[in-house]
Amino acid sequence: MNEKTLTDQWVRHEIEKLGIDYTEQTSSIKEVKAALKNASKQGGKGAGKPEFVFLVNDTLIVVEDKPSITQLEILNEEGKLDLSVPKATAHYAANGAVHYAKYIVERTNNFKDVIAIGATGSDNNRKALVYHVSNNKKETSIVRKGELNDWQVLSPVNFDEWYGVNISGNLSKEQRDELELKKVAARLHEDLRNYASLEGENKATVISAILLALDSKKISSEELKGYRSPTDGARIYRSVKDYMEDKPILPEEKRNIVLNKFNFIKTNVALNEKRKDLGMTPLRYFASILQKNVLDHFKNNTEFDILGNFYGEFVKYGGSDGNGLGIVLTPKHITSLMAELIQIGRTDYVLDPTAGSGAFLISAMNRMTKESLAKGSINTNLHIKQHQLFGIEMQEKMYTVATTNMILRGDGKSNLMLANMFSKTADDFIENGNKVAITKVLMNPPYSQGSKENPKLYEINFIKHALDMTIQGGKLAVIVPQSTMTGKSKIEREIKQSILENHTLDAVITLNPNTFHGQRAGVQPVIALFTAKLPHPEQKQVKFIDFKDDGWIVKKHLGLQDDGTVAVKRKRLVDAVLYDTPTETSFMVKSPITAEDEWLYSYFYFNDSIPAPESFEKTVQDYLAFKFDQTVHGRGYLFDEEVESIKK
């Protein structure tokens, strides 16, 4: 059995999992078979014989495979896919697949749009590359669409969504849902101010209370008028209180914290007074919007931090709230990436010591519950939600948002603490009377709060304290400004030294400057990865990675959007961090470190590439042009001194 057979077997297995009919070395479709009659990739007049051909929802897909990962594709001098026969088409998978697809779109009437896939490799080193080949009866278009990481996107149930996003350039359902939710947040931001005269945190509190009342199924926006309480606010409050006591959802102490935060909605005049322009009270109006547009998204287990993004919208324009307190809401693609980088799994006990709205806990919960359940394991999805997620938040308003967020996602809130993280130690994590060992930490500490007068609030000190709360060998991922890694002050360098004496720095990843688009202009964030309670080995090669080009771009009116390369670039990062895959220094460098070093890619990067001849020629030309300009302006003596210096 040779390598090519192994590659064939892998591709065949992936296609069979799609549950569709396929052919090998030919096509059962007469029109396609006729188009391939003289399409030999060897250059002769024989028939073209693609490895695999199949239809998905009326779109034709052609696959060619090769045994070696180096045979994926080859480009010509112009940087385009080389279609020379047989040099390229016979020896490279993508080139062969596109060769066949081009024949089909140019010689058929019903298949003017073909997906060509080149697949290479075997075992764990595999790649599949997608090209879109189309013909409009005048010319043929060949467009590279990136790597195929999961063949299941080609299944009949997933294909139309994949095609719309990757071929047509449409927004995915997830992206559309998020945009709709952001529109709802913007609408509620205006309505809460205009109809209820609310600002900042009170907006998020009202929304949280209404969502909990609706989730209780004790009340709906239509039923508010029939609930026996003097005001709509009192009805909502009563519904939430009954809901929490009936479950019971929270220990009494924590329940009272949340209910006290909701208390004002019972008597707030603006919220409870019927308005002629609405035909109802603002509370009932807000409830109708949330019931129609928001509530079901929690039930669909979306990883999008709905309440966190609502809160961000509500405080975005406030002068004394939100970012003024160092609050930065971490985007979903970053929370999920960080959970992946430290390999959070079903058996972990996860802590976010600066929980905010609970976004990291949501990502951790989703990753844990999607992992397969081992036979006989106690780590059921309900056990994970109730017993394996821990958070600390010191601001009541954010604690209320996080608590609501987790309740709406299914009982994942009982281990949230209203406290200053520096008041907690590893001994404070108790579940059913037993001490819990925290195995993984995800965090985004408050930014720019530390000073010489209050060094405890330096971001680096948050990291140190979180590591101290983690079990030996546990993993921590944190996102902070890159200034945290430089150690500007003597105190910060001392904290860095303490970290190295007690814990291990594994990697620092420089992120896209637009990561916090719309929240913090000018912040250059990094992700730092640590191992807890294992002193940093003196000669350990720490990974420093430049991940500024992550595939996320800012689009007008849409914000951060995937440019179509996110999945491939994320996989490259994960492979480099977790599996140490070789890569060029322009992406990753490794180096031992000290506390005096700046723990950043830019500090350790060195350019090990040999300059191209044209670069050298340009440098010489620039120098000669500069010398001529200086000479004609009477400064030729500068170069006389240069000659004397060389003679010496």
XYZ file of C-alpha atoms in Angstrom:
648
model
C 0.000 0.000 0.000
C 1.719 3.200 -1.139
C 1.306 6.783 0.077
C -0.959 7.696 -2.807
C -3.363 4.964 -1.794
C -3.370 6.349 1.757
C -4.202 9.817 0.431
C -6.954 8.388 -1.748
C -8.367 6.538 1.237
C -8.430 9.687 3.363
C -10.237 11.714 0.683
C -12.632 8.872 -0.100
C -13.469 8.518 3.598
C -14.180 12.264 3.907
C -16.476 12.203 0.864
C -18.325 9.108 2.104
C -19.020 10.882 5.401
C -20.931 13.515 3.394
C -23.561 10.898 2.576
C -23.596 11.600 -1.184
C -22.924 9.677 -4.392
C -19.552 10.112 -6.065
C -17.498 8.664 -8.901
C -13.789 7.974 -9.272
C -11.674 8.494 -12.397
C -14.758 9.545 -14.367
C -18.196 11.101 -14.044
C -21.620 9.486 -14.284
C -22.969 12.751 -15.724
C -22.862 12.410 -19.531
C -22.261 16.117 -20.179
C -19.330 16.215 -17.756
C -17.886 12.961 -19.071
C -18.037 14.320 -22.622
C -16.312 17.568 -21.560
C -13.435 15.534 -20.108
C -13.048 13.408 -23.244
C -9.759 15.048 -24.324
C -8.790 16.598 -20.979
C -5.826 14.409 -20.042
C -3.578 16.281 -17.625
C -0.627 14.363 -19.088
C -0.843 16.365 -22.308
C -2.136 13.661 -24.623
C -5.536 13.294 -26.240
C -6.840 10.831 -23.671
C -9.767 11.378 -21.365
C -9.418 13.366 -18.171
C -9.780 11.204 -15.098
C -10.305 13.222 -11.897
C -9.759 11.299 -8.672
C -13.293 12.127 -7.450
C -16.326 13.902 -8.893
C -19.597 14.566 -7.062
C -22.583 16.905 -6.923
C -23.701 18.828 -3.835
C -26.966 20.756 -4.171
C -26.470 21.036 -7.965
C -22.882 22.325 -7.685
C -20.188 20.107 -9.216
C -17.045 19.377 -7.198
C -13.841 17.930 -8.675
C -11.055 16.574 -6.457
C -7.462 15.675 -7.297
C -5.061 14.336 -4.682
C -1.321 13.784 -4.374
C 0.670 11.917 -1.706
C 3.138 14.648 -0.703
C 2.207 17.852 1.080
C 4.659 19.626 -1.264
C 2.444 18.744 -4.234
C -0.473 20.947 -3.227
C -0.059 23.670 -5.876
C 2.499 25.503 -7.988
C 2.239 29.076 -9.297
C 3.670 30.593 -12.454
C 5.948 33.636 -12.698
C 2.918 35.935 -12.556
C 1.840 34.443 -9.239
C -1.163 32.677 -10.771
C -1.950 28.981 -10.715
C 0.241 27.250 -13.283
C -1.897 25.277 -15.759
C 0.908 24.136 -18.059
C 0.432 20.547 -19.228
C 1.803 18.226 -17.989
C 4.463 19.992 -15.881
C 1.989 21.459 -13.394
C -1.306 19.689 -13.973
C 0.096 16.161 -13.714
C 2.189 16.715 -10.583
C 0.227 19.146 -8.376
C -3.185 18.435 -6.872
C -4.823 21.877 -7.098
C -3.428 22.482 -10.577
C -4.849 19.163 -11.809
C -8.263 19.806 -10.218
C -8.515 23.281 -11.762
C -7.363 21.889 -15.124
C -10.334 19.508 -15.122
C -12.754 22.143 -13.795
C -11.706 24.554 -16.551
C -12.471 21.949 -19.212
C -15.902 21.354 -17.670
C -17.034 25.003 -17.368
C -15.857 25.778 -20.916
C -17.434 22.722 -22.571
C -20.769 22.253 -20.793
C -24.012 24.214 -20.734
C -25.185 23.239 -17.256
C -21.969 23.331 -15.209
C -20.539 26.825 -15.523
C -19.636 26.901 -11.840
C -17.296 24.225 -10.428
C -15.470 23.819 -7.123
C -11.969 22.379 -7.639
C -10.209 20.846 -4.639
C -6.574 19.798 -4.439
C -5.826 17.452 -1.515
C -2.399 16.302 -0.331
C -0.661 14.470 2.472
C -1.367 11.591 4.798
C -1.717 10.880 8.512
C -1.786 14.158 10.482
C -0.066 16.275 7.827
C -2.861 16.937 5.346
C -4.073 19.908 3.369
C -6.955 20.591 1.025
C -7.095 23.733 -1.106
C -10.215 25.152 -2.781
C -10.459 26.997 -6.104
C -13.652 28.351 -7.668
C -13.751 27.976 -11.456
C -16.564 29.656 -13.405
C -17.382 30.664 -16.958
C -19.802 33.374 -18.126
C -19.695 32.222 -21.792
C -17.074 34.894 -22.521
C -14.222 34.128 -20.153
C -13.198 31.717 -17.438
C -12.491 32.912 -13.898
C -10.193 30.992 -11.548
C -10.203 32.215 -7.936
C -8.306 30.734 -4.997
C -10.632 30.389 -1.978
C -8.243 29.105 0.667
C -7.901 25.882 2.599
C -10.674 23.429 3.387
C -10.271 22.539 7.056
C -13.486 20.581 7.536
C -14.987 18.524 4.713
C -18.353 18.508 6.486
C -19.023 22.036 5.198
C -19.603 20.283 1.853
C -22.452 18.170 3.200
C -25.869 18.954 1.635
C -27.134 20.511 4.861
C -24.103 22.835 5.259
C -23.130 23.481 1.657
C -25.384 26.423 0.769
C -24.204 28.377 3.813
C -20.545 27.566 3.056
C -20.961 28.472 -0.613
C -22.665 31.752 0.209
C -19.886 32.820 2.566
C -16.799 31.417 0.813
C -17.742 31.639 -2.860
C -20.334 34.411 -3.084
C -18.845 36.520 -0.286
C -22.060 36.718 1.746
C -22.167 37.064 5.504
C -22.572 33.804 7.411
C -25.727 33.138 9.429
C -23.684 33.722 12.566
C -22.451 37.064 11.245
C -25.955 38.049 10.194
C -27.304 37.151 13.625
C -24.597 39.177 15.348
C -25.260 42.204 13.159
C -28.975 41.961 13.921
C -28.252 41.773 17.653
C -25.982 44.797 17.398
C -28.768 46.685 15.626
C -31.159 45.718 18.434
C -28.603 46.956 20.992
C -28.253 50.285 19.181
C -32.038 50.623 18.997
C -32.479 49.840 22.685
C -29.682 52.258 23.554
C -31.699 55.080 22.011
C -35.076 53.865 23.295
C -33.890 53.421 26.888
C -32.631 56.981 26.866
C -35.555 58.540 25.009
C -38.426 56.677 26.668
C -36.992 56.053 30.132
C -34.256 58.701 30.590
C -31.765 55.964 31.484
C -28.008 56.110 31.034
C -25.093 53.684 31.264
C -25.290 50.754 33.642
C -29.012 51.115 34.418
C -29.783 50.286 30.814
C -28.021 46.929 31.104
C -29.734 46.277 34.447
C -33.210 46.817 32.961
C -32.450 44.561 29.989
C -31.087 41.853 32.302
C -34.201 41.907 34.469
C -36.587 41.743 31.518
C -34.682 38.853 29.918
C -34.738 36.863 33.171
C -38.462 37.503 33.543
C -39.115 36.348 29.990
C -36.859 33.325 30.463
C -38.780 32.330 33.584
C -41.776 31.582 31.352
C -43.893 33.068 34.142
C -44.509 36.152 32.079
C -44.441 37.402 28.500
C -44.568 40.870 27.038
C -48.288 40.318 26.345
C -48.969 38.963 29.832
C -47.452 41.838 31.767
C -50.812 43.551 32.028
C -52.382 40.470 33.640
C -49.759 39.963 36.355
C -51.016 41.072 39.776
C -48.667 43.846 40.770
C -49.118 47.607 40.756
C -46.569 48.337 38.023
C -44.950 46.511 35.099
C -41.633 46.890 36.910
C -43.043 45.208 40.030
C -44.419 42.389 37.870
C -41.048 41.829 36.219
C -39.261 41.957 39.571
C -41.743 39.488 41.110
C -41.325 37.127 38.170
C -37.519 37.155 38.484
C -37.672 36.702 42.266
C -40.061 33.733 41.968
C -37.893 32.246 39.211
C -34.746 32.407 41.338
C -36.446 31.027 44.443
C -38.262 28.222 42.647
C -35.177 26.768 40.949
C -33.302 27.726 43.230
C -30.925 29.454 40.863
C -28.520 31.138 43.278
C -27.562 30.930 46.944
C -29.618 33.453 48.883
C -26.736 35.872 49.423
C -25.961 36.080 45.696
C -29.639 36.136 44.790
C -30.139 39.180 46.995
C -27.243 41.011 45.309
C -28.884 40.620 41.908
C -32.401 41.395 43.135
C -31.185 44.530 44.913
C -29.698 45.681 41.629
C -33.089 45.169 39.942
C -35.070 46.839 42.722
C -35.310 50.306 41.168
C -37.344 49.122 38.182
C -40.382 48.559 40.450
C -40.884 52.249 41.117
C -39.040 54.112 38.353
C -41.694 56.477 37.012
C -40.366 56.774 33.461
C -40.187 52.993 33.056
C -43.669 52.293 34.446
C -45.746 55.157 33.081
C -47.873 54.400 30.041
C -46.860 56.527 27.059
C -49.258 57.692 24.394
C -46.636 57.400 21.641
C -46.035 53.734 22.534
C -49.516 52.772 23.671
C -47.905 50.977 26.618
C -45.227 51.408 29.274
C -41.581 51.504 28.139
C -40.961 48.274 30.099
C -43.615 46.406 28.139
C -42.282 47.897 24.905
C -38.702 46.793 25.712
C -39.982 43.336 26.658
C -41.690 42.951 23.274
C -38.434 43.781 21.445
C -36.381 41.369 23.554
C -38.895 38.540 23.283
C -39.073 38.856 19.504
C -35.425 39.536 18.643
C -33.115 38.370 21.426
C -34.340 35.648 23.788
C -34.064 32.723 21.371
C -30.397 33.479 20.681
C -29.520 32.408 24.234
C -31.370 29.130 23.668
C -29.363 28.477 20.522
C -26.220 28.400 22.692
C -24.541 31.125 20.690
C -21.008 31.982 21.784
C -21.681 35.632 21.024
C -21.729 37.553 24.313
C -25.126 39.186 23.777
C -25.448 40.984 27.095
C -21.795 42.000 27.089
C -22.216 43.602 23.683
C -25.429 45.288 24.808
C -23.554 46.683 27.796
C -20.736 47.862 25.517
C -23.235 49.669 23.304
C -24.972 51.255 26.295
C -21.804 52.688 27.865
C -19.937 53.486 24.652
C -20.863 57.135 24.714
C -20.772 57.638 28.486
C -17.959 59.758 29.850
C -17.625 58.173 33.282
C -18.573 54.557 32.640
C -17.254 51.647 30.636
C -13.763 52.262 29.335
C -13.123 54.901 31.957
C -13.119 52.045 34.455
C -10.749 49.952 32.357
C -13.587 47.776 31.049
C -12.733 46.232 27.680
C -15.110 43.618 26.273
C -13.192 40.802 24.613
C -14.401 39.833 21.104
C -15.790 36.331 20.652
C -13.093 35.221 18.192
C -10.465 36.057 20.828
C -12.220 34.360 23.774
C -12.649 31.168 21.741
C -9.062 31.343 20.454
C -7.669 31.685 23.972
C -9.776 28.743 25.166
C -8.322 26.691 22.318
C -4.724 27.773 22.926
C -4.801 26.394 26.483
C -6.876 23.389 25.396
C -9.804 23.799 27.770
C -11.643 20.480 27.955
C -14.588 18.763 29.601
C -12.716 17.843 32.805
C -11.241 21.297 33.472
C -12.193 23.723 36.231
C -12.063 27.153 34.652
C -11.654 30.559 36.301
C -12.034 34.095 34.993
C -10.888 36.280 37.909
C -11.968 39.501 36.143
C -15.195 38.099 34.729
C -16.860 41.247 33.397
C -19.908 40.150 31.431
C -18.851 36.476 31.447
C -17.629 36.209 27.840
C -14.674 33.951 28.670
C -16.859 31.632 30.745
C -19.302 31.394 27.845
C -16.508 30.373 25.455
C -15.149 27.885 27.977
C -18.629 26.433 28.552
C -19.258 26.030 24.831
C -15.901 24.346 24.226
C -16.323 22.002 27.192
C -19.885 20.953 26.406
C -19.099 20.258 22.742
C -16.367 17.762 23.657
C -17.473 14.119 23.680
C -18.560 12.745 27.058
C -16.458 9.805 28.213
C -18.410 6.761 29.357
C -19.106 6.912 33.084
C -17.841 10.493 33.402
C -19.448 12.842 35.923
C -18.603 15.790 33.668
C -22.022 16.054 32.041
C -23.033 19.336 30.430
C -25.138 20.230 33.471
C -22.246 19.397 35.826
C -19.947 21.636 33.772
C -22.369 24.553 33.884
C -23.141 24.225 37.588
C -19.814 23.123 39.071
C -16.820 23.740 36.780
C -17.033 27.439 35.867
C -15.801 30.080 38.313
C -15.762 33.839 37.991
C -14.849 36.839 40.133
C -16.208 40.316 39.445
C -15.954 43.289 41.806
C -18.469 45.661 40.193
C -22.110 44.963 41.034
C -23.354 46.116 37.645
C -21.051 43.747 35.759
C -21.705 40.962 38.256
C -25.437 41.301 37.533
C -24.814 41.211 33.763
C -22.561 38.143 34.071
C -25.027 36.353 36.350
C -27.911 37.006 33.956
C -25.745 35.942 31.008
C -24.973 32.583 32.599
C -28.509 31.919 33.872
C -29.869 32.435 30.386
C -27.393 29.848 29.106
C -28.559 27.165 31.495
C -27.629 27.263 35.184
C -23.988 28.208 34.692
C -23.776 30.927 37.320
C -23.673 29.563 40.851
C -19.880 29.985 41.164
C -19.698 33.672 40.296
C -18.320 35.753 43.169
C -18.867 39.452 43.820
C -15.397 40.288 45.127
C -11.996 41.824 44.466
C -9.844 39.061 42.968
C -6.919 40.113 45.177
C -9.003 39.158 48.224
C -9.247 35.569 46.960
C -6.749 32.704 47.067
C -6.686 29.155 45.754
C -8.426 28.048 48.972
C -11.562 30.089 48.223
C -12.839 27.921 45.383
C -15.272 25.596 47.112
C -17.916 23.360 45.559
C -20.287 21.319 47.735
C -17.991 21.830 50.698
C -14.906 20.595 48.842
C -11.951 22.619 47.652
C -11.733 22.885 43.854
C -8.407 22.997 42.024
C -8.498 25.557 39.196
C -6.854 24.008 36.127
C -7.368 26.723 33.495
C -7.615 30.526 33.641
C -8.894 32.938 31.007
C -8.763 36.649 31.718
C -8.762 40.212 30.434
C -7.800 42.417 33.412
C -8.742 46.112 33.680
C -6.415 48.260 31.582
C -4.358 51.291 32.614
C -5.391 51.254 36.274
C -1.963 50.708 37.875
C 0.453 53.363 39.083
C 3.401 53.798 41.436
C 0.876 54.753 44.086
C -1.258 51.674 43.390
C 1.044 49.010 41.891
C -1.412 46.205 42.705
C -3.492 47.310 39.712
C -0.728 46.893 37.129
C -1.940 44.324 34.575
C 1.138 42.166 35.239
C 0.131 41.867 38.904
C -3.324 40.579 37.918
C -1.524 37.860 35.970
C 0.721 36.959 38.893
C -2.163 36.677 41.340
C -4.240 34.571 38.939
C -1.306 32.187 38.457
C -0.967 31.903 42.222
C -4.620 30.747 42.375
C -4.064 27.989 39.809
C -3.021 24.350 40.328
C 0.551 23.338 39.507
C 0.764 22.675 35.779
C -2.442 24.616 35.142
C -2.623 26.919 32.141
C -3.427 30.623 31.928
C -4.241 32.732 28.862
C -4.507 36.498 29.248
C -5.037 39.360 26.819
C -3.339 42.636 27.795
C -1.774 45.708 26.160
C 1.744 44.984 24.919
C 3.055 47.558 27.423
C 2.289 44.949 30.120
C 5.031 42.749 28.657
C 7.684 45.484 28.592
C 8.001 46.137 32.326
C 8.285 49.911 32.123
C 8.654 50.541 35.854
C 10.943 48.977 38.458
C 7.900 47.525 40.257
C 6.598 45.861 37.103
C 10.007 44.313 36.400
C 10.067 42.962 39.956
C 6.657 41.361 39.402
C 7.914 39.850 36.143
C 10.883 38.408 38.035
C 8.554 36.934 40.651
C 6.494 35.324 37.895
C 9.592 33.682 36.394
C 10.673 32.398 39.803
C 7.341 30.673 40.361
C 5.681 30.159 36.986
C 6.535 29.605 33.308
C 5.971 31.878 30.342
C 5.176 29.750 27.274
C 4.284 32.202 24.512
C 3.369 35.799 23.705
C 1.256 36.513 20.618
C 1.067 40.017 19.159
C -2.469 40.601 17.905
C -4.198 42.682 15.265
C -4.215 46.375 16.336
C -7.934 46.432 15.426
C -8.835 43.641 17.863
C -10.698 46.082 20.119
C -12.134 48.106 17.242
C -14.735 50.553 18.499
C -13.636 50.230 22.135
C -10.024 51.239 22.591
C -8.245 53.124 19.839
C -4.484 52.766 19.936
C -4.313 49.649 22.105
C -1.915 47.026 20.710
C -3.012 43.829 22.466
C -1.110 40.608 23.040
C -2.100 37.182 24.325
C 0.306 35.696 26.863
C 0.267 31.995 27.779
C 1.629 30.687 31.094
C 2.008 27.434 33.027
C 1.356 27.852 36.745
C 3.621 26.941 39.659
C 6.485 25.518 37.620
C 9.500 27.891 37.773
C 10.585 29.180 34.389
C 13.609 27.169 33.090
C 16.523 29.478 32.393
C 17.085 28.248 28.836
C 13.445 27.669 27.896
C 12.687 28.759 24.344
C 9.654 31.033 24.689
C 7.571 31.466 21.539
C 7.012 35.008 20.307
C 4.525 35.243 17.455
C 3.471 38.048 15.111
C -0.253 37.450 14.571
C -1.219 40.968 13.517
C -2.374 39.549 10.187
C -5.166 37.367 11.587
C -7.655 37.740 8.741
C -9.971 40.137 10.621
C -10.494 43.458 8.844
C -12.627 46.501 9.611
C -15.503 47.004 7.196
C -17.551 50.181 7.167
C -20.839 49.793 9.068
C -19.995 46.144 9.848
C -16.998 46.385 12.152
C -14.529 43.492 12.349
C -15.212 40.908 9.641
C -13.520 37.759 8.369
C -11.732 38.450 5.071
C -12.009 34.752 4.185
C -8.620 33.716 5.586
C -9.370 33.646 9.327
C -9.727 29.864 9.669
C -6.456 29.109 7.865
C -4.484 31.751 9.772
C -5.933 30.670 13.115
C -4.977 27.046 12.410
C -1.427 28.134 11.599
C -1.206 29.928 14.941
C -2.658 27.026 16.926
C -0.328 24.546 15.196
C 2.692 26.723 15.991
C 1.732 27.135 19.654
C 0.496 23.627 20.435
C 2.414 21.415 18.025
C 5.532 23.476 17.378
C 5.157 23.278 13.603
C 8.165 24.839 11.856
C 7.644 28.354 10.557
C 9.693 31.307 9.348
C 10.965 33.964 11.758
C 8.690 36.541 10.137
C 5.899 34.683 11.985
C 7.536 33.205 15.082
C 10.830 33.447 16.925
C 11.964 31.563 20.027
C 14.267 32.818 22.728
C 15.228 32.431 26.390
C 14.080 35.392 28.488
C 14.827 37.386 31.610
C 12.648 39.772 33.586
C 14.599 42.680 32.070
C 13.595 41.711 28.520
C 10.536 42.996 26.749
C 8.385 39.890 26.318
C 7.360 40.800 22.785
C 7.882 39.507 19.256
C 9.240 42.895 18.140
C 11.954 42.712 20.810
C 13.268 39.275 19.782
C 12.620 39.322 16.028
C 15.549 39.181 13.679
C 15.378 39.146 9.878
C 17.160 35.990 8.730
C 16.157 36.283 5.073
C 18.784 37.023 2.433
C 18.040 40.291 0.599
C 17.038 39.839 -3.028
C 19.460 41.277 -5.638
C 16.901 43.920 -6.620
C 16.739 45.095 -2.979
C 20.518 45.540 -2.963
C 20.389 47.378 -6.296
C 17.666 49.716 -4.984
C 19.744 50.518 -1.898
C 22.762 51.397 -4.069
C 20.575 53.532 -6.345
C 19.091 55.349 -3.361
C 22.568 56.011 -2.004
C 23.868 57.366 -5.330
C 20.796 59.575 -5.724
C 21.322 60.921 -2.195
C 25.036 61.561 -2.883
C 24.232 63.408 -6.124
C 21.606 65.554 -4.402
C 24.000 66.497 -1.589
C 26.835 67.275 -4.039
C 24.771 69.614 -6.242
C 23.692 71.426 -3.078
C 27.294 72.060 -2.043
C 27.649 69.259 0.507
C 30.062 67.045 -1.429
C 32.575 67.416 1.413
C 30.475 64.925 3.402
C 31.589 62.186 1.071
C 35.233 63.347 1.084
C 35.178 62.723 4.850
C 33.662 59.298 4.152
C 36.565 58.432 1.827
C 39.128 59.543 4.431
C 37.348 57.413 7.037
C 37.531 54.356 4.783
C 41.284 54.949 4.141
C 41.941 55.016 7.863
